[in-house]
Amino acid sequence: MDFAVFLQHCLTGISLGGAYALIAVGYTMVYGILRLINFAHGDIFMMAGYFMVFASSSMPWYLATPIVLIATVILGVLIERAAYKPLRNAPRMSIMISAIGVSYLLQNLATYLFTALPRGYPTLTALKKIFQIGPLSASLVTFITPVLTLALVYVLILLINHSKIGMAMRAVSKDFETAQLMGIKINRVISFTFAIGSLLAAIGSILYFTDRMTVFPFSGALPGLKCFVAAVLGGIGSIPGAMVGGFILGLGETALVAMGYSTFSDAFTFILLIVMLIFRPTGIFGEKVTDKV
């Protein structure tokens, strides 16, 4: 393979991995706080795609983008309040079943409201502009996705490590009941976590659909599962781990497509998950957890 072609495929893989990483961080943040796999997260990502389709039909993309981000955050917080908050003291399995139910609800609601036919994602002219850097030629979104992902994850880590709300999030993730007894407003912390996760899903949605150009009611199902795998691969609960897991999946999928094995690109994700669970169940950055007795 020509070196320039190899670099081109690497750039594509890193860009795809960046979009995966942003969505995976949402999974890992919610798990870190609630020990809950939010299976509706991929469908929030899908709804963000629809929000952009309709918002951009009546206003310029630079006005539509912040509206989409805000609408997605509101959706994520409302889901937490309606589907998860009432089950705060219920068995963990009940909350997980609720998450699966919300996922199917969003998929069927999107099918009812928007039909199952794929809708064209708006062309964001600034992001689709082609740039040439040495032997690499790609749209602006391909170049900025990994950079933006690294910047957002860095800011998020700073927020968690050096802010009051970040300290509260770390306390809640360590011991939910004790944090509540110490006066931490649990509901506010959880809502903030869902808001951040939904915001990252919305940004990931814009970066992902800009290159794929179509949205349909089930377009968040497979990417959502892949991003969950990315979170597990990096170590569920670890933000840097989710980011690394996303990049690994993006590069692996692109490598298979480049070698002519595109049929197996989706299977690669789940084979990697099985291998990881067999040899390192806690993930790359995960730590061994000892059960309290």
PDB file of C-alpha atoms in Angstrom:
ATOM      1  CA  MET A   1       0.000   0.000   0.000  1.00  0.00           C
ATOM      2  CA  ASP A   2       1.283   3.455  -0.903  1.00  0.00           C
ATOM      3  CA  PHE A   3       2.376   5.492   2.139  1.00  0.00           C
ATOM      4  CA  ALA A   4       0.102   8.409   1.205  1.00  0.00           C
ATOM      5  CA  VAL A   5      -2.876   6.038   0.963  1.00  0.00           C
ATOM      6  CA  PHE A   6      -1.921   4.547   4.331  1.00  0.00           C
ATOM      7  CA  LEU A   7      -1.882   8.022   5.909  1.00  0.00           C
ATOM      8  CA  GLN A   8      -5.237   8.794   4.310  1.00  0.00           C
ATOM      9  CA  HIS A   9      -6.808   5.685   5.845  1.00  0.00           C
ATOM     10  CA  CYS A  10      -5.241   6.480   9.228  1.00  0.00           C
ATOM     11  CA  LEU A  11      -6.733   9.976   9.124  1.00  0.00           C
ATOM     12  CA  THR A  12     -10.164   8.551   8.283  1.00  0.00           C
ATOM     13  CA  GLY A  13      -9.906   6.012  11.105  1.00  0.00           C
ATOM     14  CA  ILE A  14      -8.806   8.601  13.666  1.00  0.00           C
ATOM     15  CA  SER A  15     -11.657  10.890  12.593  1.00  0.00           C
ATOM     16  CA  LEU A  16     -14.243   8.113  12.942  1.00  0.00           C
ATOM     17  CA  GLY A  17     -12.681   7.107  16.254  1.00  0.00           C
ATOM     18  CA  GLY A  18     -12.972  10.690  17.508  1.00  0.00           C
ATOM     19  CA  ALA A  19     -16.731  10.680  16.895  1.00  0.00           C
ATOM     20  CA  TYR A  20     -16.998   7.288  18.625  1.00  0.00           C
ATOM     21  CA  ALA A  21     -14.944   8.582  21.548  1.00  0.00           C
ATOM     22  CA  LEU A  22     -17.265  11.526  22.224  1.00  0.00           C
ATOM     23  CA  ILE A  23     -20.284   9.233  22.410  1.00  0.00           C
ATOM     24  CA  ALA A  24     -18.390   6.637  24.487  1.00  0.00           C
ATOM     25  CA  VAL A  25     -17.515   9.290  27.081  1.00  0.00           C
ATOM     26  CA  GLY A  26     -21.251   9.798  27.650  1.00  0.00           C
ATOM     27  CA  TYR A  27     -21.665   6.087  28.401  1.00  0.00           C
ATOM     28  CA  THR A  28     -18.720   5.989  30.758  1.00  0.00           C
ATOM     29  CA  MET A  29     -19.726   9.144  32.676  1.00  0.00           C
ATOM     30  CA  VAL A  30     -23.234   7.874  33.415  1.00  0.00           C
ATOM     31  CA  TYR A  31     -21.852   4.486  34.426  1.00  0.00           C
ATOM     32  CA  GLY A  32     -19.297   6.149  36.693  1.00  0.00           C
ATOM     33  CA  ILE A  33     -22.031   8.012  38.580  1.00  0.00           C
ATOM     34  CA  LEU A  34     -25.031   5.638  38.549  1.00  0.00           C
ATOM     35  CA  ARG A  35     -23.452   2.283  37.621  1.00  0.00           C
ATOM     36  CA  LEU A  36     -25.989   2.333  34.783  1.00  0.00           C
ATOM     37  CA  ILE A  37     -25.483   1.495  31.105  1.00  0.00           C
ATOM     38  CA  ASN A  38     -27.619   4.143  29.429  1.00  0.00           C
ATOM     39  CA  PHE A  39     -28.744   2.140  26.399  1.00  0.00           C
ATOM     40  CA  ALA A  40     -30.744   5.153  25.181  1.00  0.00           C
ATOM     41  CA  HIS A  41     -27.529   7.141  24.636  1.00  0.00           C
ATOM     42  CA  GLY A  42     -27.137   6.022  21.017  1.00  0.00           C
ATOM     43  CA  ASP A  43     -30.722   7.105  20.328  1.00  0.00           C
ATOM     44  CA  ILE A  44     -30.081  10.535  21.847  1.00  0.00           C
ATOM     45  CA  PHE A  45     -27.247  10.729  19.306  1.00  0.00           C
ATOM     46  CA  MET A  46     -29.762   9.794  16.572  1.00  0.00           C
ATOM     47  CA  MET A  47     -32.280  12.407  17.737  1.00  0.00           C
ATOM     48  CA  ALA A  48     -29.550  15.049  17.600  1.00  0.00           C
ATOM     49  CA  GLY A  49     -29.191  14.162  13.911  1.00  0.00           C
ATOM     50  CA  TYR A  50     -32.907  14.785  13.349  1.00  0.00           C
ATOM     51  CA  PHE A  51     -32.749  18.043  15.320  1.00  0.00           C
ATOM     52  CA  MET A  52     -30.080  19.279  12.909  1.00  0.00           C
ATOM     53  CA  VAL A  53     -32.100  18.178   9.860  1.00  0.00           C
ATOM     54  CA  PHE A  54     -35.107  20.251  10.917  1.00  0.00           C
ATOM     55  CA  ALA A  55     -33.248  23.184  12.483  1.00  0.00           C
ATOM     56  CA  SER A  56     -31.070  23.729   9.417  1.00  0.00           C
ATOM     57  CA  SER A  57     -34.122  23.725   7.143  1.00  0.00           C
ATOM     58  CA  SER A  58     -35.248  27.053   8.590  1.00  0.00           C
ATOM     59  CA  MET A  59     -32.014  28.791   9.595  1.00  0.00           C
ATOM     60  CA  PRO A  60     -28.273  28.885   8.746  1.00  0.00           C
ATOM     61  CA  TRP A  61     -26.144  26.068  10.124  1.00  0.00           C
ATOM     62  CA  TYR A  62     -24.225  28.377  12.486  1.00  0.00           C
ATOM     63  CA  LEU A  63     -27.519  29.277  14.210  1.00  0.00           C
ATOM     64  CA  ALA A  64     -28.920  25.748  13.995  1.00  0.00           C
ATOM     65  CA  THR A  65     -25.865  24.163  15.656  1.00  0.00           C
ATOM     66  CA  PRO A  66     -26.230  25.755  19.133  1.00  0.00           C
ATOM     67  CA  ILE A  67     -29.995  25.099  19.046  1.00  0.00           C
ATOM     68  CA  VAL A  68     -29.319  21.423  18.302  1.00  0.00           C
ATOM     69  CA  LEU A  69     -26.808  21.207  21.152  1.00  0.00           C
ATOM     70  CA  ILE A  70     -29.243  22.802  23.621  1.00  0.00           C
ATOM     71  CA  ALA A  71     -32.186  20.645  22.448  1.00  0.00           C
ATOM     72  CA  THR A  72     -30.129  17.455  22.824  1.00  0.00           C
ATOM     73  CA  VAL A  73     -29.032  18.424  26.345  1.00  0.00           C
ATOM     74  CA  ILE A  74     -32.659  19.104  27.310  1.00  0.00           C
ATOM     75  CA  LEU A  75     -33.704  15.731  25.866  1.00  0.00           C
ATOM     76  CA  GLY A  76     -31.010  13.904  27.836  1.00  0.00           C
ATOM     77  CA  VAL A  77     -31.923  15.626  31.108  1.00  0.00           C
ATOM     78  CA  LEU A  78     -35.659  15.009  30.566  1.00  0.00           C
ATOM     79  CA  ILE A  79     -35.003  11.302  29.958  1.00  0.00           C
ATOM     80  CA  GLU A  80     -33.057  11.103  33.202  1.00  0.00           C
ATOM     81  CA  ARG A  81     -35.815  12.881  35.135  1.00  0.00           C
ATOM     82  CA  ALA A  82     -38.669  10.840  33.634  1.00  0.00           C
ATOM     83  CA  ALA A  83     -37.180   7.347  33.266  1.00  0.00           C
ATOM     84  CA  TYR A  84     -34.298   7.035  35.739  1.00  0.00           C
ATOM     85  CA  LYS A  85     -34.938   9.363  38.678  1.00  0.00           C
ATOM     86  CA  PRO A  86     -38.131   7.551  39.840  1.00  0.00           C
ATOM     87  CA  LEU A  87     -36.109   4.315  39.924  1.00  0.00           C
ATOM     88  CA  ARG A  88     -33.192   5.721  41.900  1.00  0.00           C
ATOM     89  CA  ASN A  89     -33.699   3.267  44.782  1.00  0.00           C
ATOM     90  CA  ALA A  90     -34.937   0.379  42.639  1.00  0.00           C
ATOM     91  CA  PRO A  91     -32.803  -2.671  41.822  1.00  0.00           C
ATOM     92  CA  ARG A  92     -30.178  -1.962  39.171  1.00  0.00           C
ATOM     93  CA  MET A  93     -31.857  -4.360  36.747  1.00  0.00           C
ATOM     94  CA  SER A  94     -35.032  -2.247  36.835  1.00  0.00           C
ATOM     95  CA  ILE A  95     -33.114   0.866  35.761  1.00  0.00           C
ATOM     96  CA  MET A  96     -31.394  -1.062  32.973  1.00  0.00           C
ATOM     97  CA  ILE A  97     -34.752  -2.334  31.685  1.00  0.00           C
ATOM     98  CA  SER A  98     -36.010   1.246  31.793  1.00  0.00           C
ATOM     99  CA  ALA A  99     -32.999   2.348  29.698  1.00  0.00           C
ATOM    100  CA  ILE A 100     -33.754  -0.318  27.084  1.00  0.00           C
ATOM    101  CA  GLY A 101     -37.390   0.813  27.070  1.00  0.00           C
ATOM    102  CA  VAL A 102     -36.381   4.450  26.498  1.00  0.00           C
ATOM    103  CA  SER A 103     -34.154   3.339  23.619  1.00  0.00           C
ATOM    104  CA  TYR A 104     -37.025   1.559  21.862  1.00  0.00           C
ATOM    105  CA  LEU A 105     -39.352   4.448  22.644  1.00  0.00           C
ATOM    106  CA  LEU A 106     -37.049   6.954  20.921  1.00  0.00           C
ATOM    107  CA  GLN A 107     -36.574   4.676  17.905  1.00  0.00           C
ATOM    108  CA  ASN A 108     -40.303   4.117  17.452  1.00  0.00           C
ATOM    109  CA  LEU A 109     -41.142   7.738  18.166  1.00  0.00           C
ATOM    110  CA  ALA A 110     -38.676   8.806  15.466  1.00  0.00           C
ATOM    111  CA  THR A 111     -40.218   6.258  13.071  1.00  0.00           C
ATOM    112  CA  TYR A 112     -43.725   7.583  13.806  1.00  0.00           C
ATOM    113  CA  LEU A 113     -42.796  11.264  13.542  1.00  0.00           C
ATOM    114  CA  PHE A 114     -40.223  11.200  10.731  1.00  0.00           C
ATOM    115  CA  THR A 115     -41.008   7.863   8.952  1.00  0.00           C
ATOM    116  CA  ALA A 116     -38.429   5.103   8.495  1.00  0.00           C
ATOM    117  CA  LEU A 117     -37.096   6.572   5.251  1.00  0.00           C
ATOM    118  CA  PRO A 118     -33.576   8.029   5.532  1.00  0.00           C
ATOM    119  CA  ARG A 119     -33.447  11.812   5.540  1.00  0.00           C
ATOM    120  CA  GLY A 120     -30.590  13.731   4.019  1.00  0.00           C
ATOM    121  CA  TYR A 121     -28.335  15.357   6.593  1.00  0.00           C
ATOM    122  CA  PRO A 122     -27.761  19.045   5.804  1.00  0.00           C
ATOM    123  CA  THR A 123     -24.529  19.989   4.102  1.00  0.00           C
ATOM    124  CA  LEU A 124     -22.548  22.060   6.561  1.00  0.00           C
ATOM    125  CA  THR A 125     -20.481  23.946   4.008  1.00  0.00           C
ATOM    126  CA  ALA A 126     -17.747  25.035   6.405  1.00  0.00           C
ATOM    127  CA  LEU A 127     -17.156  21.463   7.610  1.00  0.00           C
ATOM    128  CA  LYS A 128     -17.335  19.903   4.139  1.00  0.00           C
ATOM    129  CA  LYS A 129     -14.697  22.175   2.607  1.00  0.00           C
ATOM    130  CA  ILE A 130     -11.830  20.086   1.208  1.00  0.00           C
ATOM    131  CA  PHE A 131      -8.320  20.779   2.488  1.00  0.00           C
ATOM    132  CA  GLN A 132      -4.977  19.482   1.283  1.00  0.00           C
ATOM    133  CA  ILE A 133      -2.173  19.001   3.816  1.00  0.00           C
ATOM    134  CA  GLY A 134       0.833  17.370   2.182  1.00  0.00           C
ATOM    135  CA  PRO A 135      -0.308  14.012   0.779  1.00  0.00           C
ATOM    136  CA  LEU A 136      -3.558  14.137   2.782  1.00  0.00           C
ATOM    137  CA  SER A 137      -6.764  15.410   1.222  1.00  0.00           C
ATOM    138  CA  ALA A 138      -9.985  15.428   3.245  1.00  0.00           C
ATOM    139  CA  SER A 139     -12.875  17.562   4.390  1.00  0.00           C
ATOM    140  CA  LEU A 140     -12.374  19.936   7.291  1.00  0.00           C
ATOM    141  CA  VAL A 141     -14.557  17.782   9.568  1.00  0.00           C
ATOM    142  CA  THR A 142     -12.153  14.860   9.072  1.00  0.00           C
ATOM    143  CA  PHE A 143      -9.212  16.968  10.180  1.00  0.00           C
ATOM    144  CA  ILE A 144     -10.868  18.686  13.145  1.00  0.00           C
ATOM    145  CA  THR A 145     -12.730  15.707  14.651  1.00  0.00           C
ATOM    146  CA  PRO A 146      -9.729  14.137  16.472  1.00  0.00           C
ATOM    147  CA  VAL A 147      -8.429  17.560  17.538  1.00  0.00           C
ATOM    148  CA  LEU A 148     -11.829  18.604  18.856  1.00  0.00           C
ATOM    149  CA  THR A 149     -12.233  15.258  20.646  1.00  0.00           C
ATOM    150  CA  LEU A 150      -8.889  15.604  22.421  1.00  0.00           C
ATOM    151  CA  ALA A 151      -9.669  19.213  23.384  1.00  0.00           C
ATOM    152  CA  LEU A 152     -13.137  18.383  24.756  1.00  0.00           C
ATOM    153  CA  VAL A 153     -11.891  15.381  26.740  1.00  0.00           C
ATOM    154  CA  TYR A 154      -9.055  17.499  28.163  1.00  0.00           C
ATOM    155  CA  VAL A 155     -11.512  20.226  29.234  1.00  0.00           C
ATOM    156  CA  LEU A 156     -13.814  17.587  30.741  1.00  0.00           C
ATOM    157  CA  ILE A 157     -10.980  16.054  32.762  1.00  0.00           C
ATOM    158  CA  LEU A 158     -10.015  19.532  34.029  1.00  0.00           C
ATOM    159  CA  LEU A 159     -13.656  20.152  34.968  1.00  0.00           C
ATOM    160  CA  ILE A 160     -13.893  16.895  36.910  1.00  0.00           C
ATOM    161  CA  ASN A 161     -10.551  17.313  38.681  1.00  0.00           C
ATOM    162  CA  HIS A 162     -10.547  21.058  39.433  1.00  0.00           C
ATOM    163  CA  SER A 163     -14.131  22.262  39.885  1.00  0.00           C
ATOM    164  CA  LYS A 164     -16.718  22.057  42.647  1.00  0.00           C
ATOM    165  CA  ILE A 165     -19.214  20.127  40.517  1.00  0.00           C
ATOM    166  CA  GLY A 166     -16.396  17.815  39.410  1.00  0.00           C
ATOM    167  CA  MET A 167     -15.503  17.112  43.031  1.00  0.00           C
ATOM    168  CA  ALA A 168     -19.166  16.328  43.704  1.00  0.00           C
ATOM    169  CA  MET A 169     -19.249  13.963  40.712  1.00  0.00           C
ATOM    170  CA  ARG A 170     -16.181  12.123  41.984  1.00  0.00           C
ATOM    171  CA  ALA A 171     -17.674  11.846  45.455  1.00  0.00           C
ATOM    172  CA  VAL A 172     -20.965  10.467  44.106  1.00  0.00           C
ATOM    173  CA  SER A 173     -19.121   7.944  41.936  1.00  0.00           C
ATOM    174  CA  LYS A 174     -17.152   6.717  44.980  1.00  0.00           C
ATOM    175  CA  ASP A 175     -20.055   6.376  47.413  1.00  0.00           C
ATOM    176  CA  PHE A 176     -23.554   7.452  46.473  1.00  0.00           C
ATOM    177  CA  GLU A 177     -25.097   7.245  49.970  1.00  0.00           C
ATOM    178  CA  THR A 178     -22.224   8.907  51.821  1.00  0.00           C
ATOM    179  CA  ALA A 179     -22.126  11.768  49.307  1.00  0.00           C
ATOM    180  CA  GLN A 180     -25.836  12.322  49.895  1.00  0.00           C
ATOM    181  CA  LEU A 181     -25.321  12.353  53.682  1.00  0.00           C
ATOM    182  CA  MET A 182     -22.524  14.916  53.265  1.00  0.00           C
ATOM    183  CA  GLY A 183     -24.981  17.356  51.685  1.00  0.00           C
ATOM    184  CA  ILE A 184     -24.169  16.864  48.003  1.00  0.00           C
ATOM    185  CA  LYS A 185     -27.244  17.499  45.857  1.00  0.00           C
ATOM    186  CA  ILE A 186     -27.387  14.132  44.131  1.00  0.00           C
ATOM    187  CA  ASN A 187     -30.098  15.035  41.633  1.00  0.00           C
ATOM    188  CA  ARG A 188     -28.200  18.104  40.458  1.00  0.00           C
ATOM    189  CA  VAL A 189     -24.993  16.104  39.980  1.00  0.00           C
ATOM    190  CA  ILE A 190     -26.773  13.367  38.026  1.00  0.00           C
ATOM    191  CA  SER A 191     -28.620  15.889  35.819  1.00  0.00           C
ATOM    192  CA  PHE A 192     -25.318  17.653  35.123  1.00  0.00           C
ATOM    193  CA  THR A 193     -23.726  14.328  34.164  1.00  0.00           C
ATOM    194  CA  PHE A 194     -26.530  13.552  31.719  1.00  0.00           C
ATOM    195  CA  ALA A 195     -26.312  17.088  30.318  1.00  0.00           C
ATOM    196  CA  ILE A 196     -22.580  16.758  29.618  1.00  0.00           C
ATOM    197  CA  GLY A 197     -23.009  13.284  28.118  1.00  0.00           C
ATOM    198  CA  SER A 198     -25.853  14.478  25.867  1.00  0.00           C
ATOM    199  CA  LEU A 199     -23.839  17.530  24.786  1.00  0.00           C
ATOM    200  CA  LEU A 200     -20.929  15.309  23.736  1.00  0.00           C
ATOM    201  CA  ALA A 201     -23.373  12.990  21.915  1.00  0.00           C
ATOM    202  CA  ALA A 202     -24.761  15.986  20.014  1.00  0.00           C
ATOM    203  CA  ILE A 203     -21.271  17.144  19.001  1.00  0.00           C
ATOM    204  CA  GLY A 204     -20.382  13.574  18.001  1.00  0.00           C
ATOM    205  CA  SER A 205     -23.616  13.422  15.987  1.00  0.00           C
ATOM    206  CA  ILE A 206     -22.698  16.514  13.972  1.00  0.00           C
ATOM    207  CA  LEU A 207     -19.207  15.175  13.258  1.00  0.00           C
ATOM    208  CA  TYR A 208     -20.482  11.679  12.409  1.00  0.00           C
ATOM    209  CA  PHE A 209     -23.457  12.524  10.189  1.00  0.00           C
ATOM    210  CA  THR A 210     -21.640  15.285   8.321  1.00  0.00           C
ATOM    211  CA  ASP A 211     -19.578  12.576   6.613  1.00  0.00           C
ATOM    212  CA  ARG A 212     -22.414  10.014   6.283  1.00  0.00           C
ATOM    213  CA  MET A 213     -25.146  12.400   5.127  1.00  0.00           C
ATOM    214  CA  THR A 214     -28.256  10.388   6.106  1.00  0.00           C
ATOM    215  CA  VAL A 215     -30.269   9.966   9.315  1.00  0.00           C
ATOM    216  CA  PHE A 216     -32.932   7.333   9.982  1.00  0.00           C
ATOM    217  CA  PRO A 217     -34.632   6.126  13.193  1.00  0.00           C
ATOM    218  CA  PHE A 218     -32.195   3.259  13.782  1.00  0.00           C
ATOM    219  CA  SER A 219     -29.037   5.133  12.789  1.00  0.00           C
ATOM    220  CA  GLY A 220     -28.028   5.435  16.450  1.00  0.00           C
ATOM    221  CA  ALA A 221     -28.423   1.752  17.346  1.00  0.00           C
ATOM    222  CA  LEU A 222     -25.211   0.291  15.910  1.00  0.00           C
ATOM    223  CA  PRO A 223     -22.969   3.324  16.605  1.00  0.00           C
ATOM    224  CA  GLY A 224     -24.389   3.344  20.127  1.00  0.00           C
ATOM    225  CA  LEU A 225     -23.439  -0.297  20.666  1.00  0.00           C
ATOM    226  CA  LYS A 226     -19.994   0.319  19.194  1.00  0.00           C
ATOM    227  CA  CYS A 227     -19.431   3.266  21.526  1.00  0.00           C
ATOM    228  CA  PHE A 228     -20.516   1.138  24.473  1.00  0.00           C
ATOM    229  CA  VAL A 229     -17.894  -1.397  23.383  1.00  0.00           C
ATOM    230  CA  ALA A 230     -15.356   1.441  23.160  1.00  0.00           C
ATOM    231  CA  ALA A 231     -16.168   2.421  26.756  1.00  0.00           C
ATOM    232  CA  VAL A 232     -15.776  -1.190  27.928  1.00  0.00           C
ATOM    233  CA  LEU A 233     -12.575  -1.575  25.917  1.00  0.00           C
ATOM    234  CA  GLY A 234     -10.977   1.462  27.540  1.00  0.00           C
ATOM    235  CA  GLY A 235     -12.332   0.608  30.987  1.00  0.00           C
ATOM    236  CA  ILE A 236     -15.926   1.527  31.771  1.00  0.00           C
ATOM    237  CA  GLY A 237     -15.909   4.532  34.096  1.00  0.00           C
ATOM    238  CA  SER A 238     -12.625   5.907  32.705  1.00  0.00           C
ATOM    239  CA  ILE A 239     -12.939   8.995  30.489  1.00  0.00           C
ATOM    240  CA  PRO A 240      -9.452   8.681  28.919  1.00  0.00           C
ATOM    241  CA  GLY A 241     -10.186   4.969  28.475  1.00  0.00           C
ATOM    242  CA  ALA A 242     -13.401   5.705  26.555  1.00  0.00           C
ATOM    243  CA  MET A 243     -11.489   8.068  24.295  1.00  0.00           C
ATOM    244  CA  VAL A 244      -8.736   5.547  23.591  1.00  0.00           C
ATOM    245  CA  GLY A 245     -11.327   2.807  23.013  1.00  0.00           C
ATOM    246  CA  GLY A 246     -13.114   5.001  20.469  1.00  0.00           C
ATOM    247  CA  PHE A 247      -9.902   5.650  18.534  1.00  0.00           C
ATOM    248  CA  ILE A 248      -9.013   1.945  18.563  1.00  0.00           C
ATOM    249  CA  LEU A 249     -12.417   1.003  17.112  1.00  0.00           C
ATOM    250  CA  GLY A 250     -12.268   3.719  14.468  1.00  0.00           C
ATOM    251  CA  LEU A 251      -8.787   2.710  13.322  1.00  0.00           C
ATOM    252  CA  GLY A 252      -9.639  -1.009  13.380  1.00  0.00           C
ATOM    253  CA  GLU A 253     -12.808  -0.604  11.321  1.00  0.00           C
ATOM    254  CA  THR A 254     -11.091   1.622   8.763  1.00  0.00           C
ATOM    255  CA  ALA A 255      -8.175  -0.800   8.467  1.00  0.00           C
ATOM    256  CA  LEU A 256     -10.560  -3.667   7.656  1.00  0.00           C
ATOM    257  CA  VAL A 257     -12.352  -1.568   5.030  1.00  0.00           C
ATOM    258  CA  ALA A 258      -9.008  -0.578   3.501  1.00  0.00           C
ATOM    259  CA  MET A 259      -7.985  -4.251   3.266  1.00  0.00           C
ATOM    260  CA  GLY A 260     -11.240  -5.143   1.512  1.00  0.00           C
ATOM    261  CA  TYR A 261     -12.951  -6.770   4.495  1.00  0.00           C
ATOM    262  CA  SER A 262     -15.700  -4.171   4.976  1.00  0.00           C
ATOM    263  CA  THR A 263     -18.210  -7.003   5.537  1.00  0.00           C
ATOM    264  CA  PHE A 264     -16.464  -7.801   8.820  1.00  0.00           C
ATOM    265  CA  SER A 265     -15.969  -4.221  10.041  1.00  0.00           C
ATOM    266  CA  ASP A 266     -18.968  -4.389  12.385  1.00  0.00           C
ATOM    267  CA  ALA A 267     -18.123  -7.910  13.576  1.00  0.00           C
ATOM    268  CA  PHE A 268     -14.611  -6.685  14.461  1.00  0.00           C
ATOM    269  CA  THR A 269     -16.080  -4.485  17.210  1.00  0.00           C
ATOM    270  CA  PHE A 270     -17.799  -7.336  18.989  1.00  0.00           C
ATOM    271  CA  ILE A 271     -14.953  -9.815  18.497  1.00  0.00           C
ATOM    272  CA  LEU A 272     -12.703  -7.256  20.147  1.00  0.00           C
ATOM    273  CA  LEU A 273     -15.207  -6.965  23.013  1.00  0.00           C
ATOM    274  CA  ILE A 274     -15.220 -10.751  23.563  1.00  0.00           C
ATOM    275  CA  VAL A 275     -11.421 -10.913  23.530  1.00  0.00           C
ATOM    276  CA  MET A 276     -11.168  -8.004  25.962  1.00  0.00           C
ATOM    277  CA  LEU A 277     -13.696  -9.534  28.369  1.00  0.00           C
ATOM    278  CA  ILE A 278     -11.803 -12.838  28.334  1.00  0.00           C
ATOM    279  CA  PHE A 279      -8.298 -11.467  28.897  1.00  0.00           C
ATOM    280  CA  ARG A 280      -8.879  -8.109  30.649  1.00  0.00           C
ATOM    281  CA  PRO A 281     -12.495  -7.679  31.822  1.00  0.00           C
ATOM    282  CA  THR A 282     -11.765  -4.295  33.426  1.00  0.00           C
ATOM    283  CA  GLY A 283     -10.549  -2.774  30.151  1.00  0.00           C
ATOM    284  CA  ILE A 284      -7.289  -1.043  29.265  1.00  0.00           C
ATOM    285  CA  PHE A 285      -7.503   1.658  31.940  1.00  0.00           C
ATOM    286  CA  GLY A 286      -9.840  -0.168  34.313  1.00  0.00           C
ATOM    287  CA  GLU A 287      -8.903  -1.068  37.845  1.00  0.00           C
ATOM    288  CA  LYS A 288      -9.684  -4.202  39.754  1.00  0.00           C
ATOM    289  CA  VAL A 289     -12.671  -3.674  42.016  1.00  0.00           C
ATOM    290  CA  THR A 290     -12.900  -5.500  45.307  1.00  0.00           C
ATOM    291  CA  ASP A 291     -16.368  -6.278  46.640  1.00  0.00           C
ATOM    292  CA  LYS A 292     -17.177  -4.793  50.040  1.00  0.00           C
ATOM    293  CA  VAL A 293     -18.364  -7.255  52.687  1.00  0.00           C
TER     294      VAL A 293
END
